[in-house]
Amino acid sequence: MSAAPLVLFDVETSSGVVGRSYIFTYTPVVLVAAARLASDVSAALAGKSLAPVAINQALRRQFVLLGTTGLLDMVIAGIDMALGDASAKAAGLPLVALLGGEPRELQAYASFGMDGQDHAVLAAQGAAERHFQAIKIKIGYPTFAEDLAVIRAVRAALPTECALMVDYNQALSVTEAIRRCHALDDEGLAWIEEPVRCDDLAGHARVAEAIKTPVQLGENAWGPQGIQEMLQKRASDLAMPDLMKVGGVTGWQGAAAICEAQRVLISNHFYQETSAHLLSLSPVAHYLEYFGIADAVLRDPVVAVNGRVKPSGAPGCGIEWNEAAVERFQASGAA
Ligand code: SMN
Ligand code: MG
């Protein structure tokens, strides 16, 4: 994954407030289609009152026969996040305050890719120098021996008290996942993320049952119902909704309520700007994933101080564009 294809949303209100958000489309292949879909879906909202929950519900009703899982859910979430930003700006409040909370200093983890042992060690050292107390690396190398070697090399490069999470990104069969994750049980990992296919909840439940290390899941759960199903099937010990896939601010609040009711620790996936506001509201907040997927086009990227992140204190969610960068990165043919 060498690029971060993003669709940017600007929702202008009649009072002059502009709500902003972005969605990550994972692949440039769907970028223009997603941008065009966002324009077409948004066009029907002109003149409506700034009521994010009502608009989210109306859009879901509108597409009930088609179904929304996939690009439509992504676009609806983008609209929902932008409307949340606009609502907070219109009230002159940071989103967390608009929703009745107070900003918190959240523990963050520096999130890295699958870069081989040497790069993983360098990344870990850099994160430790920036006083992160937690980092995540991707594993799922061809052999378990390689997984273990990377984990131990990174662990050796980190202060003892630094938490280490690993992310298989759905790489293993259930049998192989049980074998590898069981062998990792004494490595002191904070969690093992998505060991098998994200839609194989029964498989995840078998892995979670077979090992001591907490299983982490959620970035690919669609809507609060996806988080509910994952927990109901005991597929995961923890939850990390993706603000876009879970349905924006509206969807996140539903998922966070489910996690709170079941006392499941909740972390985010991406969308750190808005997720910092929403995690500040949750009594079961766990970690903030520090991975600035949109930093290249943001005027004020989120800054981690001593491995902790606070939500922006400005009205809204803290998303304003670096217009020159947007110009530079504008995809040809984007709507
Ligand atoms: C992840 C997913 C998609 C792109 C980059 C990283 C990863 C995460 O699963 O947990 O951040
Ligand atoms: Mg992941």
XYZ file of C-alpha atoms and ligand atoms in Angstrom:
347
model
C 0.000 0.000 0.000
C 2.159 2.866 -1.269
C -0.425 5.655 -1.348
C -3.376 6.897 0.695
C -6.276 7.575 -1.673
C -8.620 9.979 0.138
C -11.933 11.610 -0.692
C -12.217 14.966 1.067
C -15.617 16.299 2.152
C -16.508 19.984 2.635
C -20.108 20.520 3.758
C -21.054 24.209 3.592
C -23.907 25.462 5.758
C -26.078 28.511 5.071
C -24.506 30.202 8.105
C -21.078 29.961 6.483
C -19.755 27.135 8.662
C -17.863 24.468 6.679
C -17.696 20.946 8.060
C -14.798 18.852 6.853
C -13.919 15.165 6.813
C -12.159 12.566 4.709
C -12.499 8.908 3.902
C -9.720 6.502 2.963
C -10.619 4.301 -0.018
C -7.731 1.786 0.441
C -7.138 1.571 -3.316
C -6.952 4.280 -6.007
C -9.060 2.046 -8.239
C -12.257 3.204 -6.470
C -11.159 6.760 -5.657
C -12.883 8.596 -8.501
C -16.004 6.428 -8.202
C -16.180 7.114 -4.461
C -15.742 10.851 -5.018
C -18.463 10.863 -7.650
C -20.769 8.819 -5.381
C -20.087 11.271 -2.555
C -21.073 14.187 -4.791
C -24.222 12.485 -6.020
C -25.381 11.402 -2.540
C -24.542 14.790 -1.026
C -26.370 16.758 -3.725
C -29.734 15.583 -2.365
C -28.890 17.075 1.053
C -28.835 20.702 -0.099
C -31.186 22.841 2.025
C -31.680 20.241 4.753
C -31.122 21.219 8.386
C -27.808 20.360 10.057
C -29.003 17.179 11.788
C -26.345 14.470 11.362
C -28.272 11.614 13.012
C -31.469 12.330 11.068
C -29.535 12.614 7.803
C -27.654 9.386 8.503
C -30.956 7.579 9.134
C -32.593 9.120 6.042
C -29.691 8.029 3.828
C -29.863 4.466 5.175
C -33.619 4.390 4.524
C -33.054 5.721 1.009
C -30.684 2.840 0.191
C -32.376 0.068 2.142
C -33.193 -2.008 -0.963
C -29.722 -1.619 -2.452
C -27.880 -2.118 0.843
C -25.049 0.176 1.857
C -22.134 -2.069 2.845
C -19.080 -0.865 0.949
C -18.719 2.413 -0.928
C -22.139 3.752 0.122
C -21.422 3.167 3.804
C -18.069 4.871 3.315
C -19.697 7.914 1.704
C -22.496 8.091 4.292
C -19.834 8.010 7.010
C -17.865 10.770 5.277
C -20.983 12.928 5.182
C -21.748 12.068 8.817
C -18.247 13.025 9.970
C -18.372 16.326 8.050
C -21.786 17.128 9.526
C -20.419 16.336 12.984
C -17.549 18.738 12.356
C -19.995 21.397 11.106
C -22.290 20.936 14.119
C -19.419 21.418 16.543
C -18.087 24.422 14.642
C -21.578 25.957 14.543
C -21.736 25.578 18.341
C -18.230 26.991 18.722
C -17.157 23.820 20.539
C -14.692 20.965 20.048
C -16.688 17.839 19.093
C -16.003 16.173 22.456
C -17.551 19.178 24.243
C -20.548 19.298 21.905
C -21.199 15.649 22.841
C -20.982 16.463 26.547
C -17.492 15.246 27.307
C -14.131 16.706 28.181
C -10.918 16.273 26.211
C -8.642 13.551 27.622
C -4.995 12.758 27.176
C -5.266 9.405 25.431
C -2.518 6.815 25.408
C -1.435 6.373 21.809
C 0.481 3.690 19.970
C 2.680 4.367 16.999
C 1.408 2.144 14.188
C 3.791 0.758 11.585
C 3.694 -1.469 8.546
C 5.357 -4.710 7.529
C 8.819 -3.507 6.749
C 11.139 -6.386 7.593
C 13.214 -6.709 10.741
C 15.675 -3.868 10.178
C 13.010 -1.279 9.337
C 10.790 -2.477 12.183
C 13.643 -2.004 14.645
C 14.422 1.475 13.292
C 10.744 2.437 13.536
C 10.555 1.131 17.086
C 13.663 3.045 18.087
C 12.228 6.227 16.554
C 8.943 5.761 18.390
C 10.754 5.159 21.678
C 12.802 8.337 21.129
C 9.488 10.169 20.712
C 8.409 8.692 24.047
C 5.650 6.440 22.733
C 4.820 3.844 25.370
C 3.204 1.520 22.818
C 3.851 0.516 19.222
C 2.235 -1.820 16.721
C 3.961 -3.709 13.913
C 2.578 -5.876 11.181
C 3.648 -9.499 10.989
C 2.569 -12.511 8.925
C 5.891 -13.321 7.291
C 6.187 -16.553 5.313
C 7.432 -18.444 8.370
C 6.663 -18.196 12.064
C 10.395 -18.020 12.712
C 10.461 -14.693 10.819
C 7.487 -13.384 12.809
C 9.203 -14.297 16.051
C 12.551 -12.844 14.988
C 10.957 -9.478 14.149
C 8.984 -9.413 17.392
C 12.053 -10.187 19.499
C 14.267 -7.706 17.626
C 11.668 -4.946 18.111
C 11.155 -5.897 21.738
C 14.921 -5.649 22.303
C 14.884 -2.148 20.806
C 12.108 -0.907 23.087
C 12.130 0.129 26.744
C 10.820 -2.749 28.868
C 7.640 -0.905 29.798
C 6.689 -0.188 26.172
C 3.639 -2.159 25.001
C 3.948 -4.099 21.753
C 0.989 -5.053 19.572
C 1.126 -7.119 16.399
C -1.217 -7.093 13.415
C -1.569 -10.095 11.078
C -3.992 -8.253 8.760
C -5.992 -11.431 8.093
C -2.939 -13.303 6.823
C -3.362 -16.757 8.385
C -5.608 -19.808 8.159
C -7.314 -20.647 11.448
C -5.061 -23.670 11.985
C -1.903 -21.677 11.305
C -3.202 -18.783 13.419
C -3.790 -21.047 16.420
C -0.296 -22.511 15.934
C 1.493 -19.171 15.593
C -0.513 -17.204 18.159
C -0.181 -19.969 20.733
C 3.585 -19.910 20.193
C 3.523 -16.119 20.765
C 1.607 -16.361 24.023
C 4.682 -15.836 26.190
C 6.048 -12.857 24.193
C 4.067 -10.381 26.333
C 2.120 -8.900 23.411
C -0.612 -6.398 24.231
C -2.817 -7.832 21.469
C -2.758 -9.903 18.291
C -4.855 -8.211 15.604
C -6.872 -9.851 12.805
C -5.014 -13.184 12.709
C -7.504 -14.652 10.207
C -9.979 -13.355 7.565
C -11.928 -10.440 9.066
C -15.266 -12.028 8.049
C -14.421 -15.359 9.729
C -15.777 -14.580 13.179
C -16.038 -18.258 14.118
C -12.380 -18.682 13.169
C -11.392 -15.683 15.265
C -13.394 -17.133 18.155
C -11.422 -20.386 17.879
C -8.148 -18.472 17.975
C -9.289 -16.297 20.900
C -10.351 -19.412 22.791
C -7.018 -21.159 22.165
C -4.625 -18.414 23.300
C -3.944 -16.164 26.300
C -2.978 -13.014 24.366
C -5.971 -10.737 23.689
C -7.310 -10.849 20.132
C -8.075 -7.443 18.579
C -10.635 -6.919 15.809
C -12.919 -4.227 14.425
C -11.327 -2.157 11.669
C -13.364 -4.093 9.121
C -16.654 -4.231 11.061
C -19.452 -2.433 9.181
C -21.666 -0.411 11.495
C -22.364 -0.881 15.214
C -24.043 -4.159 14.248
C -20.689 -5.414 12.986
C -19.100 -4.694 16.353
C -22.065 -6.279 18.125
C -21.797 -9.461 16.042
C -18.044 -9.703 16.591
C -18.470 -9.508 20.374
C -21.563 -11.730 20.432
C -19.594 -14.469 18.627
C -16.648 -13.968 21.040
C -14.417 -13.368 18.042
C -12.408 -10.732 19.879
C -11.378 -9.648 23.369
C -11.041 -6.002 22.316
C -12.603 -3.694 19.718
C -11.165 -1.110 17.330
C -13.877 0.354 15.096
C -12.845 2.215 11.961
C -14.703 5.539 12.081
C -15.581 5.276 8.387
C -16.700 1.642 8.288
C -18.565 1.872 11.601
C -20.701 4.742 10.208
C -19.051 8.020 11.155
C -19.647 9.803 14.445
C -23.205 8.419 14.567
C -22.094 4.838 13.998
C -19.178 5.158 16.394
C -21.459 6.272 19.229
C -23.555 3.149 18.748
C -20.477 0.910 18.715
C -18.950 2.647 21.745
C -22.186 2.143 23.701
C -22.057 -1.591 22.897
C -18.414 -1.794 24.056
C -19.187 0.140 27.236
C -22.167 -2.084 28.056
C -20.027 -5.190 27.581
C -16.956 -3.617 29.240
C -14.852 -4.208 26.148
C -11.899 -1.836 25.744
C -12.264 0.274 22.602
C -9.535 1.691 20.385
C -9.787 3.379 16.988
C -8.584 2.470 13.524
C -7.289 5.518 11.619
C -9.198 8.873 11.639
C -7.198 9.939 14.683
C -8.406 13.547 14.559
C -12.072 12.737 15.159
C -11.407 9.475 17.019
C -9.530 11.441 19.716
C -12.746 13.352 20.497
C -14.836 10.174 20.545
C -12.401 8.089 22.606
C -12.317 10.954 25.146
C -16.025 10.278 25.731
C -15.626 6.567 26.423
C -15.065 5.080 29.923
C -13.619 2.000 28.179
C -11.188 3.901 25.937
C -8.034 1.851 25.407
C -5.518 3.178 22.866
C -5.505 5.770 20.080
C -3.910 4.457 16.910
C -1.407 7.118 15.839
C -1.264 6.738 12.069
C -1.657 10.025 10.207
C -3.171 8.681 6.994
C -4.337 12.198 6.009
C -1.492 14.246 7.499
C -0.170 15.210 4.047
C -3.279 17.303 3.354
C -4.071 18.571 6.870
C -3.203 22.072 8.037
C -2.744 20.934 11.655
C -1.890 17.211 11.872
C -2.420 15.581 15.263
C 0.688 15.764 17.431
C 1.542 13.093 19.990
C 3.279 14.443 23.090
C 5.118 11.834 25.143
C 3.075 9.149 23.444
C -0.246 10.729 24.320
C -2.802 12.572 22.182
C -5.459 15.107 23.121
C -8.267 16.079 20.767
C -7.999 19.486 19.122
C -9.313 22.328 21.302
C -10.582 24.246 18.271
C -14.283 24.202 17.354
C -15.010 21.048 15.373
C -12.839 17.952 15.017
C -9.569 19.660 14.118
C -9.732 18.973 10.372
C -8.728 21.882 8.123
C -7.035 21.403 4.754
C -3.597 22.419 3.678
C -5.029 23.781 0.445
C -1.695 23.867 -1.391
C -1.162 20.192 -0.572
C -4.708 19.318 -1.658
C -4.002 21.053 -4.950
C -0.780 19.139 -5.358
C -2.325 15.749 -4.590
C -5.591 16.281 -6.475
C -6.284 13.072 -8.403
C -6.892 13.635 -12.084
C -10.507 13.090 -12.964
C -11.714 13.315 -9.355
C -15.136 14.873 -8.995
C -3.871 -1.064 8.428
C -4.929 -1.280 7.553
C -4.936 -0.619 6.310
C -3.883 0.227 5.963
C -2.832 0.406 6.847
C -2.829 -0.233 8.093
C -3.825 -1.838 9.721
C -4.065 -1.047 10.968
O -4.688 -2.965 9.687
O -4.509 -1.663 11.952
O -3.772 0.167 10.980
Mg -5.121 -3.582 11.614
